[in-house]
GROMACS .gro file of C-alpha atoms in nm:
model
  242
    1UNK     CA    1   4.582   4.132   2.989
    2UNK     CA    2   4.310   3.931   3.157
    3UNK     CA    3   3.956   4.072   3.160
    4UNK     CA    4   3.715   4.011   3.442
    5UNK     CA    5   3.370   3.869   3.376
    6UNK     CA    6   3.220   4.213   3.434
    7UNK     CA    7   3.455   4.373   3.178
    8UNK     CA    8   3.381   4.105   2.919
    9UNK     CA    9   3.009   4.160   2.968
   10UNK     CA   10   3.050   4.532   2.901
   11UNK     CA   11   3.260   4.475   2.586
   12UNK     CA   12   3.018   4.218   2.443
   13UNK     CA   13   2.723   4.449   2.510
   14UNK     CA   14   2.881   4.741   2.322
   15UNK     CA   15   2.978   4.522   2.025
   16UNK     CA   16   2.626   4.382   2.005
   17UNK     CA   17   2.473   4.729   2.001
   18UNK     CA   18   2.702   4.863   1.729
   19UNK     CA   19   2.667   4.557   1.505
   20UNK     CA   20   2.291   4.605   1.475
   21UNK     CA   21   2.330   4.976   1.376
   22UNK     CA   22   2.049   5.056   1.619
   23UNK     CA   23   2.125   5.224   1.950
   24UNK     CA   24   1.893   5.307   2.239
   25UNK     CA   25   2.036   5.550   2.494
   26UNK     CA   26   1.897   5.581   2.847
   27UNK     CA   27   2.046   5.929   2.899
   28UNK     CA   28   1.705   6.063   2.998
   29UNK     CA   29   1.382   5.916   3.142
   30UNK     CA   30   1.254   5.865   2.785
   31UNK     CA   31   1.509   5.662   2.584
   32UNK     CA   32   1.662   5.784   2.260
   33UNK     CA   33   1.679   5.548   1.961
   34UNK     CA   34   1.931   5.605   1.677
   35UNK     CA   35   1.911   5.400   1.356
   36UNK     CA   36   2.141   5.441   1.052
   37UNK     CA   37   2.324   5.256   0.775
   38UNK     CA   38   2.659   5.320   0.948
   39UNK     CA   39   2.728   5.409   1.309
   40UNK     CA   40   3.016   5.468   1.548
   41UNK     CA   41   2.985   5.474   1.926
   42UNK     CA   42   3.259   5.651   2.124
   43UNK     CA   43   3.232   5.535   2.484
   44UNK     CA   44   3.489   5.779   2.618
   45UNK     CA   45   3.337   6.087   2.452
   46UNK     CA   46   2.985   5.950   2.495
   47UNK     CA   47   2.892   6.032   2.136
   48UNK     CA   48   2.726   5.850   1.848
   49UNK     CA   49   2.813   5.938   1.489
   50UNK     CA   50   2.570   5.806   1.229
   51UNK     CA   51   2.539   5.825   0.850
   52UNK     CA   52   2.291   5.709   0.589
   53UNK     CA   53   1.914   5.727   0.635
   54UNK     CA   54   1.952   5.835   0.997
   55UNK     CA   55   1.649   5.821   1.226
   56UNK     CA   56   1.663   5.966   1.577
   57UNK     CA   57   1.353   5.902   1.789
   58UNK     CA   58   1.241   5.986   2.140
   59UNK     CA   59   0.881   5.947   2.247
   60UNK     CA   60   0.661   6.126   1.990
   61UNK     CA   61   0.958   6.317   1.841
   62UNK     CA   62   1.128   6.185   1.527
   63UNK     CA   63   1.418   6.337   1.330
   64UNK     CA   64   1.543   6.204   0.997
   65UNK     CA   65   1.854   6.307   0.800
   66UNK     CA   66   2.165   6.181   0.625
   67UNK     CA   67   2.426   6.249   0.895
   68UNK     CA   68   2.394   6.286   1.271
   69UNK     CA   69   2.600   6.328   1.584
   70UNK     CA   70   2.440   6.265   1.922
   71UNK     CA   71   2.604   6.378   2.247
   72UNK     CA   72   2.459   6.147   2.510
   73UNK     CA   73   2.541   6.331   2.832
   74UNK     CA   74   2.459   6.675   2.688
   75UNK     CA   75   2.143   6.538   2.521
   76UNK     CA   76   2.224   6.718   2.197
   77UNK     CA   77   2.145   6.590   1.847
   78UNK     CA   78   2.296   6.759   1.541
   79UNK     CA   79   2.173   6.649   1.198
   80UNK     CA   80   2.263   6.749   0.842
   81UNK     CA   81   2.149   6.640   0.498
   82UNK     CA   82   1.814   6.823   0.501
   83UNK     CA   83   1.684   6.678   0.828
   84UNK     CA   84   1.315   6.680   0.917
   85UNK     CA   85   1.184   6.693   1.275
   86UNK     CA   86   0.825   6.591   1.345
   87UNK     CA   87   0.608   6.564   1.652
   88UNK     CA   88   0.230   6.607   1.695
   89UNK     CA   89   0.137   6.950   1.560
   90UNK     CA   90   0.494   7.044   1.465
   91UNK     CA   91   0.713   7.010   1.154
   92UNK     CA   92   1.067   7.152   1.120
   93UNK     CA   93   1.291   7.109   0.816
   94UNK     CA   94   1.617   7.277   0.710
   95UNK     CA   95   1.965   7.204   0.574
   96UNK     CA   96   2.094   7.162   0.931
   97UNK     CA   97   1.910   7.111   1.260
   98UNK     CA   98   2.039   7.102   1.617
   99UNK     CA   99   1.813   6.981   1.899
  100UNK     CA  100   1.915   7.065   2.256
  101UNK     CA  101   1.759   6.893   2.560
  102UNK     CA  102   1.455   6.799   2.351
  103UNK     CA  103   1.304   7.151   2.351
  104UNK     CA  104   1.548   7.398   2.194
  105UNK     CA  105   1.591   7.379   1.816
  106UNK     CA  106   1.836   7.577   1.603
  107UNK     CA  107   1.773   7.533   1.230
  108UNK     CA  108   1.993   7.672   0.950
  109UNK     CA  109   1.944   7.705   0.576
  110UNK     CA  110   1.607   7.714   0.402
  111UNK     CA  111   1.419   7.672   0.729
  112UNK     CA  112   1.050   7.584   0.724
  113UNK     CA  113   0.844   7.539   1.041
  114UNK     CA  114   0.476   7.457   1.068
  115UNK     CA  115   0.329   7.479   1.420
  116UNK     CA  116  -0.038   7.382   1.398
  117UNK     CA  117  -0.192   7.644   1.162
  118UNK     CA  118   0.105   7.884   1.164
  119UNK     CA  119   0.407   7.883   0.932
  120UNK     CA  120   0.761   8.021   0.963
  121UNK     CA  121   1.035   8.053   0.700
  122UNK     CA  122   1.384   8.203   0.712
  123UNK     CA  123   1.758   8.156   0.674
  124UNK     CA  124   1.794   8.072   1.043
  125UNK     CA  125   1.544   8.000   1.320
  126UNK     CA  126   1.609   7.970   1.692
  127UNK     CA  127   1.298   7.799   1.829
  128UNK     CA  128   1.179   7.693   2.175
  129UNK     CA  129   0.921   7.419   2.127
  130UNK     CA  130   0.750   7.427   2.468
  131UNK     CA  131   0.708   7.806   2.456
  132UNK     CA  132   0.614   7.813   2.086
  133UNK     CA  133   0.859   8.102   2.056
  134UNK     CA  134   1.105   8.168   1.778
  135UNK     CA  135   1.351   8.422   1.638
  136UNK     CA  136   1.367   8.418   1.257
  137UNK     CA  137   1.654   8.594   1.079
  138UNK     CA  138   1.730   8.642   0.711
  139UNK     CA  139   1.434   8.655   0.468
  140UNK     CA  140   1.207   8.609   0.769
  141UNK     CA  141   0.844   8.511   0.705
  142UNK     CA  142   0.552   8.441   0.933
  143UNK     CA  143   0.198   8.344   0.838
  144UNK     CA  144  -0.060   8.351   1.115
  145UNK     CA  145  -0.423   8.450   1.165
  146UNK     CA  146  -0.464   8.546   0.800
  147UNK     CA  147  -0.162   8.779   0.798
  148UNK     CA  148   0.165   8.735   0.611
  149UNK     CA  149   0.463   8.917   0.763
  150UNK     CA  150   0.795   8.959   0.580
  151UNK     CA  151   1.097   9.125   0.744
  152UNK     CA  152   1.472   9.101   0.797
  153UNK     CA  153   1.403   8.966   1.147
  154UNK     CA  154   1.089   8.839   1.318
  155UNK     CA  155   1.037   8.753   1.683
  156UNK     CA  156   0.726   8.537   1.718
  157UNK     CA  157   0.517   8.402   2.007
  158UNK     CA  158   0.292   8.157   1.822
  159UNK     CA  159   0.084   8.045   2.120
  160UNK     CA  160   0.011   8.402   2.229
  161UNK     CA  161  -0.029   8.523   1.869
  162UNK     CA  162   0.227   8.801   1.889
  163UNK     CA  163   0.498   8.899   1.644
  164UNK     CA  164   0.755   9.176   1.606
  165UNK     CA  165   0.910   9.234   1.265
  166UNK     CA  166   1.202   9.468   1.204
  167UNK     CA  167   1.381   9.579   0.889
  168UNK     CA  168   1.211   9.610   0.549
  169UNK     CA  169   0.876   9.503   0.691
  170UNK     CA  170   0.593   9.406   0.458
  171UNK     CA  171   0.243   9.299   0.560
  172UNK     CA  172  -0.025   9.134   0.350
  173UNK     CA  173  -0.377   9.021   0.438
  174UNK     CA  174  -0.619   8.899   0.171
  175UNK     CA  175  -0.906   8.892   0.422
  176UNK     CA  176  -0.856   9.254   0.527
  177UNK     CA  177  -0.743   9.360   0.179
  178UNK     CA  178  -0.438   9.518   0.339
  179UNK     CA  179  -0.092   9.585   0.196
  180UNK     CA  180   0.151   9.771   0.421
  181UNK     CA  181   0.520   9.838   0.471
  182UNK     CA  182   0.741  10.009   0.727
  183UNK     CA  183   1.053   9.977   0.941
  184UNK     CA  184   0.888   9.786   1.226
  185UNK     CA  185   0.562   9.598   1.282
  186UNK     CA  186   0.407   9.469   1.605
  187UNK     CA  187   0.104   9.240   1.580
  188UNK     CA  188  -0.094   9.115   1.881
  189UNK     CA  189  -0.410   8.911   1.906
  190UNK     CA  190  -0.601   8.713   2.166
  191UNK     CA  191  -0.597   8.343   2.063
  192UNK     CA  192  -0.933   8.245   1.919
  193UNK     CA  193  -1.062   8.603   1.895
  194UNK     CA  194  -1.082   8.846   1.603
  195UNK     CA  195  -0.925   9.135   1.794
  196UNK     CA  196  -0.591   9.162   1.617
  197UNK     CA  197  -0.404   9.492   1.632
  198UNK     CA  198  -0.119   9.581   1.396
  199UNK     CA  199   0.109   9.877   1.472
  200UNK     CA  200   0.349   9.988   1.197
  201UNK     CA  201   0.619  10.249   1.257
  202UNK     CA  202   0.887  10.417   1.048
  203UNK     CA  203   0.818  10.533   0.693
  204UNK     CA  204   0.480  10.362   0.686
  205UNK     CA  205   0.276  10.306   0.372
  206UNK     CA  206  -0.054  10.119   0.404
  207UNK     CA  207  -0.325  10.047   0.152
  208UNK     CA  208  -0.659   9.903   0.262
  209UNK     CA  209  -0.932   9.854   0.005
  210UNK     CA  210  -0.926  10.185  -0.189
  211UNK     CA  211  -0.759  10.403   0.075
  212UNK     CA  212  -0.388  10.477   0.116
  213UNK     CA  213  -0.215  10.601   0.431
  214UNK     CA  214   0.135  10.740   0.473
  215UNK     CA  215   0.303  10.846   0.794
  216UNK     CA  216   0.541  10.749   1.074
  217UNK     CA  217   0.302  10.545   1.287
  218UNK     CA  218  -0.017  10.362   1.186
  219UNK     CA  219  -0.245  10.131   1.386
  220UNK     CA  220  -0.475   9.883   1.211
  221UNK     CA  221  -0.755   9.710   1.402
  222UNK     CA  222  -0.907   9.396   1.249
  223UNK     CA  223  -1.236   9.398   1.440
  224UNK     CA  224  -1.372   9.717   1.281
  225UNK     CA  225  -1.118   9.750   0.997
  226UNK     CA  226  -1.014  10.089   1.134
  227UNK     CA  227  -0.684  10.267   1.073
  228UNK     CA  228  -0.545  10.528   1.311
  229UNK     CA  229  -0.238  10.747   1.266
  230UNK     CA  230  -0.021  10.896   1.544
  231UNK     CA  231   0.184  11.154   1.356
  232UNK     CA  232   0.152  11.393   1.067
  233UNK     CA  233   0.022  11.174   0.789
  234UNK     CA  234  -0.154  11.163   0.455
  235UNK     CA  235  -0.462  10.971   0.347
  236UNK     CA  236  -0.564  10.928  -0.014
  237UNK     CA  237  -0.919  10.806  -0.071
  238UNK     CA  238  -1.066  10.687  -0.399
  239UNK     CA  239  -1.444  10.739  -0.381
  240UNK     CA  240  -1.659  10.450  -0.503
  241UNK     CA  241  -1.802  10.495  -0.849
  242UNK     CA  242  -2.182  10.470  -0.858
   0.00000   0.00000   0.00000
């Protein structure tokens, strides 16, 4: 079969790209670069499969791992082998990471995320980068504004400083000398201000300094270190020894 000059140009171009093990894809306004020890480009499926010291880059975003599959038209990168995603002010690492349209990240297995001064850990995290919003499930952990929140599931708005924890909730704050537990916790705070409010509900137990509170609903305010209850409750106070 005889190839036209245009067809030969296309074939030579693809061979040249694959032979260097470095691919740059113009699937979006900002090009994607894929580098690896081994690589396969499927022109019909529009996919790149890479293995060995994989590096996927776009603009200020960089992802490293051991194996990767990039879907060009869908703009989806899936990496395994303990990948690490970095961009200014953000670090994401896990056993497996999927990045969708540059902004949506789904991380599985030993997930750790650091967004500026806030930290997230869990078995799985579904995270929207531009909104600084994530859902953490399985051994969920959030550290923000001096509070540590543990729960079965945490929904977090990092930019707005808001978090909802459900299932076996535990709260710890060294600054406020607070230990608390309950079925659900809701924490809200104005960014940059010390006006945080924590509301715990469901079988609540809270200890602050030398006082202990038990009840079904407790509100803790950081500004004046006050605790307020909303149901029949018990407070146990240990007077200071002079």
